[in-house]
Amino acid sequence: MAEQKKEKKISVGAIITEIGSTLNNKTGGWRTERPEIDQAKCIKCANCWIFCPDSAVYKDKDGKFQINYDYCKGCSICSNECPVKCIAMKLEEK
């Protein structure tokens, strides 16, 4: 009888395999710059929230957009998409 080989399962990198698992992986430590919102200039257009690839932008209970720095990677997309330029990228201080 021929010996059967067992298949080894290899996981591919950068794939989310379980729902909600990104909440367990805080990736904000990758940043070199951090976005800071000038709330006085913000027109609440939600572009920052819509375009954030990491879902790091959220609306607080007062209706103001905030950044969750635990997940923000500092890509500056929010800053680039802001029509009134109220989001400034500041050097991250570790």
JSON list of C-alpha atoms in Angstrom, two decimals:
[
{"chain": "A", "resi": 1, "resn": "MET", "atom": "CA", "xyz": [0.00, 0.00, 0.00]},
{"chain": "A", "resi": 2, "resn": "ALA", "atom": "CA", "xyz": [1.37, 3.38, -1.04]},
{"chain": "A", "resi": 3, "resn": "GLU", "atom": "CA", "xyz": [2.03, 5.92, 1.67]},
{"chain": "A", "resi": 4, "resn": "GLN", "atom": "CA", "xyz": [-0.17, 9.01, 1.33]},
{"chain": "A", "resi": 5, "resn": "LYS", "atom": "CA", "xyz": [1.36, 12.43, 1.76]},
{"chain": "A", "resi": 6, "resn": "LYS", "atom": "CA", "xyz": [-0.45, 14.80, 4.07]},
{"chain": "A", "resi": 7, "resn": "GLU", "atom": "CA", "xyz": [-1.02, 18.22, 2.55]},
{"chain": "A", "resi": 8, "resn": "LYS", "atom": "CA", "xyz": [0.38, 21.06, 4.53]},
{"chain": "A", "resi": 9, "resn": "LYS", "atom": "CA", "xyz": [-1.85, 24.13, 4.59]},
{"chain": "A", "resi": 10, "resn": "ILE", "atom": "CA", "xyz": [0.09, 27.31, 3.93]},
{"chain": "A", "resi": 11, "resn": "SER", "atom": "CA", "xyz": [-1.56, 30.63, 4.72]},
{"chain": "A", "resi": 12, "resn": "VAL", "atom": "CA", "xyz": [-1.03, 33.48, 2.32]},
{"chain": "A", "resi": 13, "resn": "GLY", "atom": "CA", "xyz": [0.18, 36.73, 3.88]},
{"chain": "A", "resi": 14, "resn": "ALA", "atom": "CA", "xyz": [-1.88, 39.92, 4.15]},
{"chain": "A", "resi": 15, "resn": "ILE", "atom": "CA", "xyz": [-5.23, 38.16, 4.01]},
{"chain": "A", "resi": 16, "resn": "ILE", "atom": "CA", "xyz": [-7.82, 38.65, 6.72]},
{"chain": "A", "resi": 17, "resn": "THR", "atom": "CA", "xyz": [-9.09, 35.18, 7.54]},
{"chain": "A", "resi": 18, "resn": "GLU", "atom": "CA", "xyz": [-11.62, 35.96, 10.27]},
{"chain": "A", "resi": 19, "resn": "ILE", "atom": "CA", "xyz": [-14.22, 38.67, 10.59]},
{"chain": "A", "resi": 20, "resn": "GLY", "atom": "CA", "xyz": [-13.26, 41.48, 12.95]},
{"chain": "A", "resi": 21, "resn": "SER", "atom": "CA", "xyz": [-9.65, 40.37, 13.29]},
{"chain": "A", "resi": 22, "resn": "THR", "atom": "CA", "xyz": [-8.31, 43.76, 12.25]},
{"chain": "A", "resi": 23, "resn": "LEU", "atom": "CA", "xyz": [-9.51, 45.14, 15.59]},
{"chain": "A", "resi": 24, "resn": "ASN", "atom": "CA", "xyz": [-6.94, 42.86, 17.24]},
{"chain": "A", "resi": 25, "resn": "ASN", "atom": "CA", "xyz": [-4.06, 44.22, 15.15]},
{"chain": "A", "resi": 26, "resn": "LYS", "atom": "CA", "xyz": [-3.30, 47.82, 16.01]},
{"chain": "A", "resi": 27, "resn": "THR", "atom": "CA", "xyz": [-1.18, 49.10, 13.14]},
{"chain": "A", "resi": 28, "resn": "GLY", "atom": "CA", "xyz": [-0.73, 52.76, 14.10]},
{"chain": "A", "resi": 29, "resn": "GLY", "atom": "CA", "xyz": [2.89, 52.16, 15.07]},
{"chain": "A", "resi": 30, "resn": "TRP", "atom": "CA", "xyz": [3.84, 52.15, 11.38]},
{"chain": "A", "resi": 31, "resn": "ARG", "atom": "CA", "xyz": [3.26, 55.90, 11.05]},
{"chain": "A", "resi": 32, "resn": "THR", "atom": "CA", "xyz": [5.91, 58.53, 10.46]},
{"chain": "A", "resi": 33, "resn": "GLU", "atom": "CA", "xyz": [3.35, 61.34, 10.17]},
{"chain": "A", "resi": 34, "resn": "ARG", "atom": "CA", "xyz": [-0.01, 61.73, 11.85]},
{"chain": "A", "resi": 35, "resn": "PRO", "atom": "CA", "xyz": [-3.08, 63.61, 10.62]},
{"chain": "A", "resi": 36, "resn": "GLU", "atom": "CA", "xyz": [-4.45, 66.32, 12.89]},
{"chain": "A", "resi": 37, "resn": "ILE", "atom": "CA", "xyz": [-7.89, 67.81, 12.23]},
{"chain": "A", "resi": 38, "resn": "ASP", "atom": "CA", "xyz": [-8.50, 71.52, 12.81]},
{"chain": "A", "resi": 39, "resn": "GLN", "atom": "CA", "xyz": [-12.10, 71.22, 14.01]},
{"chain": "A", "resi": 40, "resn": "ALA", "atom": "CA", "xyz": [-12.72, 74.96, 13.55]},
{"chain": "A", "resi": 41, "resn": "LYS", "atom": "CA", "xyz": [-12.10, 74.64, 9.79]},
{"chain": "A", "resi": 42, "resn": "CYS", "atom": "CA", "xyz": [-13.82, 71.26, 9.28]},
{"chain": "A", "resi": 43, "resn": "ILE", "atom": "CA", "xyz": [-17.03, 71.45, 7.21]},
{"chain": "A", "resi": 44, "resn": "LYS", "atom": "CA", "xyz": [-18.00, 67.83, 8.07]},
{"chain": "A", "resi": 45, "resn": "CYS", "atom": "CA", "xyz": [-18.01, 66.72, 4.42]},
{"chain": "A", "resi": 46, "resn": "ALA", "atom": "CA", "xyz": [-16.91, 63.20, 5.52]},
{"chain": "A", "resi": 47, "resn": "ASN", "atom": "CA", "xyz": [-14.29, 62.86, 2.75]},
{"chain": "A", "resi": 48, "resn": "CYS", "atom": "CA", "xyz": [-11.72, 61.84, 5.36]},
{"chain": "A", "resi": 49, "resn": "TRP", "atom": "CA", "xyz": [-14.03, 59.09, 6.61]},
{"chain": "A", "resi": 50, "resn": "ILE", "atom": "CA", "xyz": [-15.01, 57.93, 3.10]},
{"chain": "A", "resi": 51, "resn": "PHE", "atom": "CA", "xyz": [-11.46, 57.70, 1.74]},
{"chain": "A", "resi": 52, "resn": "CYS", "atom": "CA", "xyz": [-9.59, 56.33, 4.79]},
{"chain": "A", "resi": 53, "resn": "PRO", "atom": "CA", "xyz": [-8.37, 52.86, 3.74]},
{"chain": "A", "resi": 54, "resn": "ASP", "atom": "CA", "xyz": [-7.97, 51.77, 7.38]},
{"chain": "A", "resi": 55, "resn": "SER", "atom": "CA", "xyz": [-11.31, 52.98, 8.77]},
{"chain": "A", "resi": 56, "resn": "ALA", "atom": "CA", "xyz": [-9.31, 55.02, 11.27]},
{"chain": "A", "resi": 57, "resn": "VAL", "atom": "CA", "xyz": [-11.56, 58.07, 10.90]},
{"chain": "A", "resi": 58, "resn": "TYR", "atom": "CA", "xyz": [-14.77, 58.10, 12.90]},
{"chain": "A", "resi": 59, "resn": "LYS", "atom": "CA", "xyz": [-17.49, 60.54, 13.93]},
{"chain": "A", "resi": 60, "resn": "ASP", "atom": "CA", "xyz": [-17.71, 61.16, 17.68]},
{"chain": "A", "resi": 61, "resn": "LYS", "atom": "CA", "xyz": [-20.91, 61.70, 19.69]},
{"chain": "A", "resi": 62, "resn": "ASP", "atom": "CA", "xyz": [-20.71, 65.46, 18.99]},
{"chain": "A", "resi": 63, "resn": "GLY", "atom": "CA", "xyz": [-20.63, 64.88, 15.22]},
{"chain": "A", "resi": 64, "resn": "LYS", "atom": "CA", "xyz": [-16.93, 65.76, 14.86]},
{"chain": "A", "resi": 65, "resn": "PHE", "atom": "CA", "xyz": [-14.59, 63.60, 12.83]},
{"chain": "A", "resi": 66, "resn": "GLN", "atom": "CA", "xyz": [-11.71, 62.15, 14.83]},
{"chain": "A", "resi": 67, "resn": "ILE", "atom": "CA", "xyz": [-8.71, 59.92, 14.08]},
{"chain": "A", "resi": 68, "resn": "ASN", "atom": "CA", "xyz": [-8.19, 56.61, 15.86]},
{"chain": "A", "resi": 69, "resn": "TYR", "atom": "CA", "xyz": [-4.39, 56.62, 16.06]},
{"chain": "A", "resi": 70, "resn": "ASP", "atom": "CA", "xyz": [-4.30, 52.95, 17.05]},
{"chain": "A", "resi": 71, "resn": "TYR", "atom": "CA", "xyz": [-5.17, 52.10, 13.43]},
{"chain": "A", "resi": 72, "resn": "CYS", "atom": "CA", "xyz": [-4.08, 55.16, 11.40]},
{"chain": "A", "resi": 73, "resn": "LYS", "atom": "CA", "xyz": [-0.98, 54.39, 9.31]},
{"chain": "A", "resi": 74, "resn": "GLY", "atom": "CA", "xyz": [-0.36, 58.02, 8.34]},
{"chain": "A", "resi": 75, "resn": "CYS", "atom": "CA", "xyz": [-0.94, 57.55, 4.62]},
{"chain": "A", "resi": 76, "resn": "SER", "atom": "CA", "xyz": [-2.22, 61.18, 4.29]},
{"chain": "A", "resi": 77, "resn": "ILE", "atom": "CA", "xyz": [-5.15, 60.25, 2.04]},
{"chain": "A", "resi": 78, "resn": "CYS", "atom": "CA", "xyz": [-7.51, 62.04, 4.44]},
{"chain": "A", "resi": 79, "resn": "SER", "atom": "CA", "xyz": [-5.40, 65.18, 4.25]},
{"chain": "A", "resi": 80, "resn": "ASN", "atom": "CA", "xyz": [-5.21, 65.04, 0.45]},
{"chain": "A", "resi": 81, "resn": "GLU", "atom": "CA", "xyz": [-8.97, 64.52, 0.06]},
{"chain": "A", "resi": 82, "resn": "CYS", "atom": "CA", "xyz": [-10.02, 67.31, 2.45]},
{"chain": "A", "resi": 83, "resn": "PRO", "atom": "CA", "xyz": [-11.52, 70.13, 0.33]},
{"chain": "A", "resi": 84, "resn": "VAL", "atom": "CA", "xyz": [-10.85, 72.81, 2.96]},
{"chain": "A", "resi": 85, "resn": "LYS", "atom": "CA", "xyz": [-7.38, 71.47, 3.96]},
{"chain": "A", "resi": 86, "resn": "CYS", "atom": "CA", "xyz": [-8.27, 71.25, 7.66]},
{"chain": "A", "resi": 87, "resn": "ILE", "atom": "CA", "xyz": [-6.21, 68.07, 8.11]},
{"chain": "A", "resi": 88, "resn": "ALA", "atom": "CA", "xyz": [-2.49, 68.68, 8.55]},
{"chain": "A", "resi": 89, "resn": "MET", "atom": "CA", "xyz": [0.11, 65.95, 8.55]},
{"chain": "A", "resi": 90, "resn": "LYS", "atom": "CA", "xyz": [2.48, 66.36, 11.51]},
{"chain": "A", "resi": 91, "resn": "LEU", "atom": "CA", "xyz": [5.71, 64.50, 12.17]},
{"chain": "A", "resi": 92, "resn": "GLU", "atom": "CA", "xyz": [5.06, 61.59, 14.53]},
{"chain": "A", "resi": 93, "resn": "GLU", "atom": "CA", "xyz": [6.99, 61.82, 17.76]},
{"chain": "A", "resi": 94, "resn": "LYS", "atom": "CA", "xyz": [7.68, 58.45, 19.32]}
]
